[in-house]
PDB file of C-alpha atoms in Angstrom:
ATOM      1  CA  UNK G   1     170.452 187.313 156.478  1.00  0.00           C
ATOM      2  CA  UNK G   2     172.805 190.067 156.534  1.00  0.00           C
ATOM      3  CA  UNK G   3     172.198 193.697 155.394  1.00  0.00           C
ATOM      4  CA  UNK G   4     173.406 194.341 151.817  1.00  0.00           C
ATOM      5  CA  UNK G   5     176.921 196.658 152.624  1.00  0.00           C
ATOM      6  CA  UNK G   6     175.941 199.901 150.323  1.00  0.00           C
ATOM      7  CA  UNK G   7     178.408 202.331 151.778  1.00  0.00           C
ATOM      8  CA  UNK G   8     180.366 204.505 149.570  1.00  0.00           C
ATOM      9  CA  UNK G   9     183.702 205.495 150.227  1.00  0.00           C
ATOM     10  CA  UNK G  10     186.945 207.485 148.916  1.00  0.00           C
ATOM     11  CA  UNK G  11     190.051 208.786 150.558  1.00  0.00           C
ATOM     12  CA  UNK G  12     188.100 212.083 151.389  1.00  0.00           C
ATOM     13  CA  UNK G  13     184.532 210.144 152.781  1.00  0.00           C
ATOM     14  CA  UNK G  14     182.970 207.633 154.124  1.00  0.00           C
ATOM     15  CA  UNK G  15     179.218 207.086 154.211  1.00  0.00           C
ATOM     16  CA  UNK G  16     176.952 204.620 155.385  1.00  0.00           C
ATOM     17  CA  UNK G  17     173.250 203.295 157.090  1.00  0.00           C
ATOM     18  CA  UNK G  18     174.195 200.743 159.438  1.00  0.00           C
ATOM     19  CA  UNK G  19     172.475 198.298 161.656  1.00  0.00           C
ATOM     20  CA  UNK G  20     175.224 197.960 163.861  1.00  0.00           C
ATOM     21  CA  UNK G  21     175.302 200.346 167.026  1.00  0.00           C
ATOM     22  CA  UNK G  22     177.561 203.123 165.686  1.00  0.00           C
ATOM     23  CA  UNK G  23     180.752 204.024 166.846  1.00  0.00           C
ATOM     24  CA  UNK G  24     182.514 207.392 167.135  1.00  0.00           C
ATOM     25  CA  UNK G  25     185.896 206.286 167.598  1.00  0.00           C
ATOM     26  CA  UNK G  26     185.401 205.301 164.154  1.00  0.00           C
ATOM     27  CA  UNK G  27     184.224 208.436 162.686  1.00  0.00           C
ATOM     28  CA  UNK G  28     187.057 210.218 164.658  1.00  0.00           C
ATOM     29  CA  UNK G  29     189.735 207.692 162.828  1.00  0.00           C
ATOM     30  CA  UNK G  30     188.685 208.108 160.141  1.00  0.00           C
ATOM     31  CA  UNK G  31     188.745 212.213 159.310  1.00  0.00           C
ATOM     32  CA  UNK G  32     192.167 211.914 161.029  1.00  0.00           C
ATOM     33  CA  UNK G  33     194.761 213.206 159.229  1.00  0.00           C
ATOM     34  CA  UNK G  34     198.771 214.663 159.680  1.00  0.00           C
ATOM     35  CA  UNK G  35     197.711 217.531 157.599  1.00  0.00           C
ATOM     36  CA  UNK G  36     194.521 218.333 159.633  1.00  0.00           C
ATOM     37  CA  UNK G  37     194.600 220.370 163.029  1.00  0.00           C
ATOM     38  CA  UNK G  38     190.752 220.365 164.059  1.00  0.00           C
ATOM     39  CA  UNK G  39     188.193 217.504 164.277  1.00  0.00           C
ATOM     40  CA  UNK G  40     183.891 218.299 164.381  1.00  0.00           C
ATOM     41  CA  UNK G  41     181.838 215.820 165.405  1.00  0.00           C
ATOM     42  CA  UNK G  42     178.206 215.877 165.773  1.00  0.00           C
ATOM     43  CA  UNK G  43     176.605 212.392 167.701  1.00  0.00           C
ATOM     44  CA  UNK G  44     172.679 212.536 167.165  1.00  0.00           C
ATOM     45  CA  UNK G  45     171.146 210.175 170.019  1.00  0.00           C
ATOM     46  CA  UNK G  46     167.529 209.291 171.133  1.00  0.00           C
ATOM     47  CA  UNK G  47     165.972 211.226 173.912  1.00  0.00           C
ATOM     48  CA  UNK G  48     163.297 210.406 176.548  1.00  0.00           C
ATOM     49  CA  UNK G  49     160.549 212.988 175.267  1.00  0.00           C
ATOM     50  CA  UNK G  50     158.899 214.481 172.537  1.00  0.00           C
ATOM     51  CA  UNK G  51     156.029 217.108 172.504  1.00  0.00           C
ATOM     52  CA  UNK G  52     154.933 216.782 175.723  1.00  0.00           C
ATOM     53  CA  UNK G  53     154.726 212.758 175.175  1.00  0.00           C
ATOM     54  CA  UNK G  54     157.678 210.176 176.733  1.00  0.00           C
ATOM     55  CA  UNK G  55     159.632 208.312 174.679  1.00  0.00           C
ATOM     56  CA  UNK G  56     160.863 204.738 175.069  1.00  0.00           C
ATOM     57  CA  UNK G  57     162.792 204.110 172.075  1.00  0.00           C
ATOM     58  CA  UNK G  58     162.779 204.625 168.411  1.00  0.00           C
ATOM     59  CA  UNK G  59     163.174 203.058 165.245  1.00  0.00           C
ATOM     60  CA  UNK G  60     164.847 204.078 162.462  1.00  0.00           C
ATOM     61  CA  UNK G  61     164.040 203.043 158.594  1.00  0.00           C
ATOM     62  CA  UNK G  62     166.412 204.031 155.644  1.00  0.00           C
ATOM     63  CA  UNK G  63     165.892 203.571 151.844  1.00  0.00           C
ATOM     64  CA  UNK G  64     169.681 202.473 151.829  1.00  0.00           C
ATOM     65  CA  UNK G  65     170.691 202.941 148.412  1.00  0.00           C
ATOM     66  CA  UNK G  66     169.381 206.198 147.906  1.00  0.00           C
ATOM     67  CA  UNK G  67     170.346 207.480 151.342  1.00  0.00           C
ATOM     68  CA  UNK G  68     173.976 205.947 150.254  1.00  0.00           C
ATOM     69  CA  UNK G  69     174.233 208.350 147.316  1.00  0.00           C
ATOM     70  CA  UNK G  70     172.465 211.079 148.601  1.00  0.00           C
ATOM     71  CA  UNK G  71     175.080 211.439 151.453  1.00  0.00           C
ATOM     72  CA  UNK G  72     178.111 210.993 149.149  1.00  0.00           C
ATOM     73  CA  UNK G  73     176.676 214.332 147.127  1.00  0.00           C
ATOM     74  CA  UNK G  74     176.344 215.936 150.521  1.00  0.00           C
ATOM     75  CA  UNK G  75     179.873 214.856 150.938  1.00  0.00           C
ATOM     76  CA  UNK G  76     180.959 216.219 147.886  1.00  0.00           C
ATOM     77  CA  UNK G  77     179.161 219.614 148.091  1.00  0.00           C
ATOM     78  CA  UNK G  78     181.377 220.370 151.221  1.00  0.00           C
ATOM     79  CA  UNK G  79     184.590 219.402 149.967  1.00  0.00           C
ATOM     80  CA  UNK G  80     183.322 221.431 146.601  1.00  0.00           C
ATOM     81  CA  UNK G  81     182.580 224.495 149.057  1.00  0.00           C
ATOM     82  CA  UNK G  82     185.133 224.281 151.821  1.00  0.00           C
ATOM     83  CA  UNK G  83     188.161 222.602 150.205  1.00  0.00           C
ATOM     84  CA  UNK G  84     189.824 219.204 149.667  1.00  0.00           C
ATOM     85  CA  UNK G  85     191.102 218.643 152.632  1.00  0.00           C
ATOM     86  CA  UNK G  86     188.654 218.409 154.421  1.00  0.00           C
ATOM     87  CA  UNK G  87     187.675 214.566 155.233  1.00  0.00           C
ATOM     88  CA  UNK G  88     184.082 214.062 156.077  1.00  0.00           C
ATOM     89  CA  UNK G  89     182.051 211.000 157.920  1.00  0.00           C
ATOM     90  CA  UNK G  90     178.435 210.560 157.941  1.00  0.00           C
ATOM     91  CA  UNK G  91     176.716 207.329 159.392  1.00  0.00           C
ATOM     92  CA  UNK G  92     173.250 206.673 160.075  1.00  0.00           C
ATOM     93  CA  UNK G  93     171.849 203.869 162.199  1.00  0.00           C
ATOM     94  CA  UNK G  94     168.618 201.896 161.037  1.00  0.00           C
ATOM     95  CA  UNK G  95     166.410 199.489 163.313  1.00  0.00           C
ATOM     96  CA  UNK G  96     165.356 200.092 166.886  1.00  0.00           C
ATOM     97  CA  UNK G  97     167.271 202.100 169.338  1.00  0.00           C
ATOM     98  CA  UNK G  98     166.493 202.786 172.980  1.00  0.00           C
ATOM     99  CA  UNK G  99     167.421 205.963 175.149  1.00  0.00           C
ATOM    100  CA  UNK G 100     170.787 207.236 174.901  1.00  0.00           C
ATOM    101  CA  UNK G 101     171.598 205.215 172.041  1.00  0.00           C
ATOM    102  CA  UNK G 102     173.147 206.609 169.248  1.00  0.00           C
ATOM    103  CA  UNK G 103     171.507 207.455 165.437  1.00  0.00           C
ATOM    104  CA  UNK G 104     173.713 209.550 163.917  1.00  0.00           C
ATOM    105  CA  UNK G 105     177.422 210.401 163.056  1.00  0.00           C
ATOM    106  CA  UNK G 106     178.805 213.176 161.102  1.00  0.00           C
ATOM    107  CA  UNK G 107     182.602 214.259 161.342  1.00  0.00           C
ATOM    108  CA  UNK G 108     184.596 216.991 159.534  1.00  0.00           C
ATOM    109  CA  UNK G 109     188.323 216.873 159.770  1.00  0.00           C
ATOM    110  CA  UNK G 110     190.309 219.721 158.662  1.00  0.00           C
ATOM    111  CA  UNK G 111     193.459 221.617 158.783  1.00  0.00           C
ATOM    112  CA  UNK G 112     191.523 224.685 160.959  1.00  0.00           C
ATOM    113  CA  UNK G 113     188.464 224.523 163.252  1.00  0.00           C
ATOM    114  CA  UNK G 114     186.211 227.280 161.585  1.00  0.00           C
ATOM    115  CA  UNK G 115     185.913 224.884 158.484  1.00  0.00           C
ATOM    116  CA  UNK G 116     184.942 221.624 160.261  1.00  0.00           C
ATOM    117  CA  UNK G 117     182.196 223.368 162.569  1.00  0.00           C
ATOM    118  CA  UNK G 118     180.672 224.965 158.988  1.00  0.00           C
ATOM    119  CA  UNK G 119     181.181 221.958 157.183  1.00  0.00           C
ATOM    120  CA  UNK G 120     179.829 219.473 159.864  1.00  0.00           C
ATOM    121  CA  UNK G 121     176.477 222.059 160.432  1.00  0.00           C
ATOM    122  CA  UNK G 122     176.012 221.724 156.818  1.00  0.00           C
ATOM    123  CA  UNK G 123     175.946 218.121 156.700  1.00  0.00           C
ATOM    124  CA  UNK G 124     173.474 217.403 159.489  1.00  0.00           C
ATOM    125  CA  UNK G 125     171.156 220.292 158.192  1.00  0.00           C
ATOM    126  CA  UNK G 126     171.044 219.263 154.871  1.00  0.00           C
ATOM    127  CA  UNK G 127     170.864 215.459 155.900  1.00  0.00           C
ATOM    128  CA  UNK G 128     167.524 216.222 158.070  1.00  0.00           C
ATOM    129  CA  UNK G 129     166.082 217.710 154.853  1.00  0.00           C
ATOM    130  CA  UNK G 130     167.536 215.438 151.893  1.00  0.00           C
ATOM    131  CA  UNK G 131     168.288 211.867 152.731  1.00  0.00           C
ATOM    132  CA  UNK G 132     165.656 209.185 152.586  1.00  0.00           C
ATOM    133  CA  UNK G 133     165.539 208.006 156.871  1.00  0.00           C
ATOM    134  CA  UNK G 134     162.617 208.055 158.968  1.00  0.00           C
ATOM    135  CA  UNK G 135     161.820 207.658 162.870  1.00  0.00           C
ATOM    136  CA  UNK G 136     159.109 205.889 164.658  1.00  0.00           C
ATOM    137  CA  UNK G 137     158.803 206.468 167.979  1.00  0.00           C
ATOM    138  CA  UNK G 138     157.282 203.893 170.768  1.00  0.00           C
ATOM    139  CA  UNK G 139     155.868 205.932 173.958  1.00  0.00           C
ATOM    140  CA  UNK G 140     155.599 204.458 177.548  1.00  0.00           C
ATOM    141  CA  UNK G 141     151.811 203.386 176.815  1.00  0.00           C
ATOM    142  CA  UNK G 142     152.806 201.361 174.066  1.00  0.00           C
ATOM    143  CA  UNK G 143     151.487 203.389 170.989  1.00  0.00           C
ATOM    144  CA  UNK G 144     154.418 204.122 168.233  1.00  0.00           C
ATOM    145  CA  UNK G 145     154.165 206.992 165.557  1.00  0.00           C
ATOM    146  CA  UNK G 146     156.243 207.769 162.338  1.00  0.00           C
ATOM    147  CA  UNK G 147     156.934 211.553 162.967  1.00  0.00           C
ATOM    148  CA  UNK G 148     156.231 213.792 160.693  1.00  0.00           C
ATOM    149  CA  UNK G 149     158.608 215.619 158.015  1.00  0.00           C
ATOM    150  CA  UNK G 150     160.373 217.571 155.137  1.00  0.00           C
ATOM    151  CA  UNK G 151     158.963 216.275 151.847  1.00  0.00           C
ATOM    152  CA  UNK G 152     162.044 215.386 149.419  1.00  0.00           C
ATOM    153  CA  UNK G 153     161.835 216.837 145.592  1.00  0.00           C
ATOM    154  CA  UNK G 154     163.986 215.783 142.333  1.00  0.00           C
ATOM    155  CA  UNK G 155     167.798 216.878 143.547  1.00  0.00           C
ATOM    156  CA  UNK G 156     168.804 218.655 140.647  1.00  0.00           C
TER     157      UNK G 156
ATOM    158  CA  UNK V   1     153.862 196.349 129.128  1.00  0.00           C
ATOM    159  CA  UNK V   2     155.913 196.810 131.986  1.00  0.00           C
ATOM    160  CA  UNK V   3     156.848 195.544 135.591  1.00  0.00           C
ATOM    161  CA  UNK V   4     156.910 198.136 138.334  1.00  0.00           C
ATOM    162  CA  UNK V   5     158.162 196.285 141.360  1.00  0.00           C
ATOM    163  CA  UNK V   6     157.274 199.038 144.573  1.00  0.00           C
ATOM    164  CA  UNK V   7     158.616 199.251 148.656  1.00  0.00           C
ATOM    165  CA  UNK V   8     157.223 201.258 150.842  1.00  0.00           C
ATOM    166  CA  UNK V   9     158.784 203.140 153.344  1.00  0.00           C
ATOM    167  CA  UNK V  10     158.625 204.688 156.809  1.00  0.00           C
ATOM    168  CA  UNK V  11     154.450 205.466 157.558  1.00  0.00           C
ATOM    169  CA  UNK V  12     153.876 203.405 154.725  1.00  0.00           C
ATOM    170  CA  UNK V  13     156.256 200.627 155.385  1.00  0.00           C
ATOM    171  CA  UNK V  14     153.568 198.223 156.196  1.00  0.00           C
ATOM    172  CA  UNK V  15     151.862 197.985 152.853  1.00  0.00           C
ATOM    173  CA  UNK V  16     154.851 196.060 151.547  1.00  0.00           C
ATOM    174  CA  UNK V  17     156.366 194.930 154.964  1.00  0.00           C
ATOM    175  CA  UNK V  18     155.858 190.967 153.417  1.00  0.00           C
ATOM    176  CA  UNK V  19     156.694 191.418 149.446  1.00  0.00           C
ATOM    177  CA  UNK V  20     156.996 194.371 146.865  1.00  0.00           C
ATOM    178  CA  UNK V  21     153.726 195.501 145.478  1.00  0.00           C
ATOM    179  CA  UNK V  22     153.836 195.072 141.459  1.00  0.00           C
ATOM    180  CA  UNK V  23     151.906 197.037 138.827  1.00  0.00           C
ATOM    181  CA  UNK V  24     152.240 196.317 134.784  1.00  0.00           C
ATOM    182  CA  UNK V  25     152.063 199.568 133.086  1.00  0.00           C
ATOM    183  CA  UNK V  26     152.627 201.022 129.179  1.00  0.00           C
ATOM    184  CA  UNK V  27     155.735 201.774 128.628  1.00  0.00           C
ATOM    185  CA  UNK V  28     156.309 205.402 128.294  1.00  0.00           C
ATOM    186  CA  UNK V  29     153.782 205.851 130.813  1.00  0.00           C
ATOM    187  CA  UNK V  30     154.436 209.215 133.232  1.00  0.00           C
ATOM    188  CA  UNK V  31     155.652 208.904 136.848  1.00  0.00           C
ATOM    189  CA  UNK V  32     152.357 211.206 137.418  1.00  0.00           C
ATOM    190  CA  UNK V  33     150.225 208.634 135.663  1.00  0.00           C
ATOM    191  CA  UNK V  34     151.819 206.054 137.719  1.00  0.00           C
ATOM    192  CA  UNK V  35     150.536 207.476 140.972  1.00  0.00           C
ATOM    193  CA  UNK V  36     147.147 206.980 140.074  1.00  0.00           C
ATOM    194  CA  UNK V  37     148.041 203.371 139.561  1.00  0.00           C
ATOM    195  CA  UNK V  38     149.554 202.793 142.338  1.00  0.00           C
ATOM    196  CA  UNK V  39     147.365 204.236 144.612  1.00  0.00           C
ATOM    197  CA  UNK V  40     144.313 201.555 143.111  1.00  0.00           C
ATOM    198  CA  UNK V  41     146.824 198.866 144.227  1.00  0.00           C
ATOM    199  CA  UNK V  42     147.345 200.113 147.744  1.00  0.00           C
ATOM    200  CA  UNK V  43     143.580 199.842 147.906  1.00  0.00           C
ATOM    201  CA  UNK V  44     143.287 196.635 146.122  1.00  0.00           C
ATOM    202  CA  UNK V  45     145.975 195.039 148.671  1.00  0.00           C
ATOM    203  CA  UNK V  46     144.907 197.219 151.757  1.00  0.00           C
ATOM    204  CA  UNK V  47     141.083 198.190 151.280  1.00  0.00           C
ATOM    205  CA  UNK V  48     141.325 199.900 154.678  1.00  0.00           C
ATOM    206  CA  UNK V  49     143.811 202.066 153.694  1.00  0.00           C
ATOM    207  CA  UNK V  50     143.628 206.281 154.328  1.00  0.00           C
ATOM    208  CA  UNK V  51     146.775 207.472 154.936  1.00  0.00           C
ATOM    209  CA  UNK V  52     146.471 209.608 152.048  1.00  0.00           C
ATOM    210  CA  UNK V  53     147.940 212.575 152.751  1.00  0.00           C
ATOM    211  CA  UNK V  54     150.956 210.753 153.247  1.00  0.00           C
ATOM    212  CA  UNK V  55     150.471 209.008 150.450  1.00  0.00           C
ATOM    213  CA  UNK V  56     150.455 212.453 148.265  1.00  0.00           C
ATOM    214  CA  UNK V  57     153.436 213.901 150.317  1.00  0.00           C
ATOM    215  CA  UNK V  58     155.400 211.210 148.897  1.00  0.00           C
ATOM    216  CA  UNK V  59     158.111 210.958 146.719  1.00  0.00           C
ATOM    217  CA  UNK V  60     159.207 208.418 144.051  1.00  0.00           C
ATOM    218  CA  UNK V  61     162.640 207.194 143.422  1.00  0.00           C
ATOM    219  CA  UNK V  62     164.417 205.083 141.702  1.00  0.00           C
ATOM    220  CA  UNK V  63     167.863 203.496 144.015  1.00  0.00           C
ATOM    221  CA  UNK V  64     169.825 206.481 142.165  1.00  0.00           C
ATOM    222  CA  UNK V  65     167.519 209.599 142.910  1.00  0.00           C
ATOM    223  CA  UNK V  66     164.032 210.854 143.387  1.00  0.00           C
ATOM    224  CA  UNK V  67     162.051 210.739 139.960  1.00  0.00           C
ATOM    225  CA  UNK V  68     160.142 213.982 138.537  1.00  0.00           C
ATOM    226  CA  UNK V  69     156.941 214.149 137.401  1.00  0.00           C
ATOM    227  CA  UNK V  70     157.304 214.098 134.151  1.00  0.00           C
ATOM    228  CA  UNK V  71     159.482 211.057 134.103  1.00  0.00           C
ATOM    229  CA  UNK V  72     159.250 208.257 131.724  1.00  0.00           C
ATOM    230  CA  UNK V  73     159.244 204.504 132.175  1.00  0.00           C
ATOM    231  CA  UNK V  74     160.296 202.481 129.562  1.00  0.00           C
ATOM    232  CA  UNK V  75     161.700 199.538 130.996  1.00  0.00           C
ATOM    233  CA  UNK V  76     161.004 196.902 134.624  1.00  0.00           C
ATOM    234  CA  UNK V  77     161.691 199.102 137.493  1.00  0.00           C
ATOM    235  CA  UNK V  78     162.152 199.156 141.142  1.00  0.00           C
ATOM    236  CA  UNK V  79     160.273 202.166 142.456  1.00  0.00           C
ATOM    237  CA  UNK V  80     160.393 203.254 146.169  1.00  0.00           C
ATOM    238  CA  UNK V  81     157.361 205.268 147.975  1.00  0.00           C
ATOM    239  CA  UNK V  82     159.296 207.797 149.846  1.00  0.00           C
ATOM    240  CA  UNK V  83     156.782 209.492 152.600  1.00  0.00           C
ATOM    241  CA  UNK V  84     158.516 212.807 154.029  1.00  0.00           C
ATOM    242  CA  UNK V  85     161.098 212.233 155.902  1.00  0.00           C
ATOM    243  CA  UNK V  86     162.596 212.830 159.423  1.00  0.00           C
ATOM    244  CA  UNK V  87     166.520 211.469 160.034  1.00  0.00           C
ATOM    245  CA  UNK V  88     169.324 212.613 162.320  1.00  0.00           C
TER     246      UNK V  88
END
């Protein structure tokens, strides 16, 4: 059956948890704009190690909805705190991934650079800290463990 | 009474990896009143359950936000078990 589409989009952002392999052409497209000179982009893949232990792959589960509108206020908060114009991208990838494959996208485009790189740190900081995903990873002997994390609260 | 219909997710995932979990509650019953209740079910479903630290690490939401402690259910609910998290 196909995944319910729960992304949330306006002229100024597009968010999303996908079970397609992400694409950064995409994100770059999409925060493209005549008005805008500069372009962040932060990619967030899977590496081979963690704490001392090698990693295979991981897997990624999302509480969809919630992560949905829990990146469209972290959308909002930038363009609240760094202007309109910016456009902003954030796309997170949910079921198993292997090395090298990719988990994350966030782009910022905007009409100078120093805006995007703020904007686009804020995003993935406040992401790792705020929206409902979690990571299991599987190690060359074959065990798997959910990592560890940041407890979320009541967003007020 | 009331129908809470519960998903578990992440380290907990596998407590409702085939079907929701449902409790019937009193309406106007407190989100931290509801943890109590929920955690009998987990160990009514899952007797060898102890991943309770996780368990009271976790979060409640509704699809819209994470619930306080002090909120209120009055009506059938869908109520996610959010254990911390780790994306990105």
């Amino acid at each position: 059956m196909a995944a319910k589409n729960l992304s949330k989009m306006s002229q100024n952002f597009f968010v999303n948890i996908s079970e397609d392999f992400l694409s950064v052409q995409k994100a770059i497209d999409f925060v493209d704009a005549k008005e805008n000179g500069a372009a962040d982009i932060f990619v967030g893949k899977v590496r081979n190690h963690n704490l001392g232990k090698e990693v295979t792959a991981v897997t990624y589960d999302a509480f969809t909805p919630l992560a949905c509108n829990v990146m469209k206020k972290l959308c909002e908060e930038v363009i609240e705190k760094f202007g309109s114009q910016l456009r902003c991208y954030i796309e997170h990838y949910k079921g198993r991934l292997e090395i090298g494959g990719i988990s994350v996208i966030i782009a910022v485009g905007s009409p100078h650079r120093d805006v995007s790189f703020k904007a686009c740190r804020y995003l993935i900081e406040e992401l790792k800290v705020r929206v409902p995903v979690w990571k299991q990873e599987h190690y060359v002997d074959g065990d798997a463990n959910w990592l560890n994390g940041q407890a979320l609260v009541e967003e007020k | 009474m009331i129908k809470i219909k519960i998903t578990a997710f992440g380290a907990l995932g596998k407590l409702t990896i085939s079907e929701p979990m449902v409790i019937e509650i009193a309406s106007g019953t407190k989100l931290f009143e509801t943890r109590e209740q929920i955690k009998k079910e987990i160990l009514k479903i899952s007797p060898q359950f102890n991943d309770f630290a996780v368990l009271e690490k976790s979060a409640l939401a509704d699809d819209r936000e994470v619930l306080g402690k002090d909120h209120i259910f009055d009506r059938d609910t869908n109520l996610a078990i959010l254990p911390p998290i780790c994306g990105g």
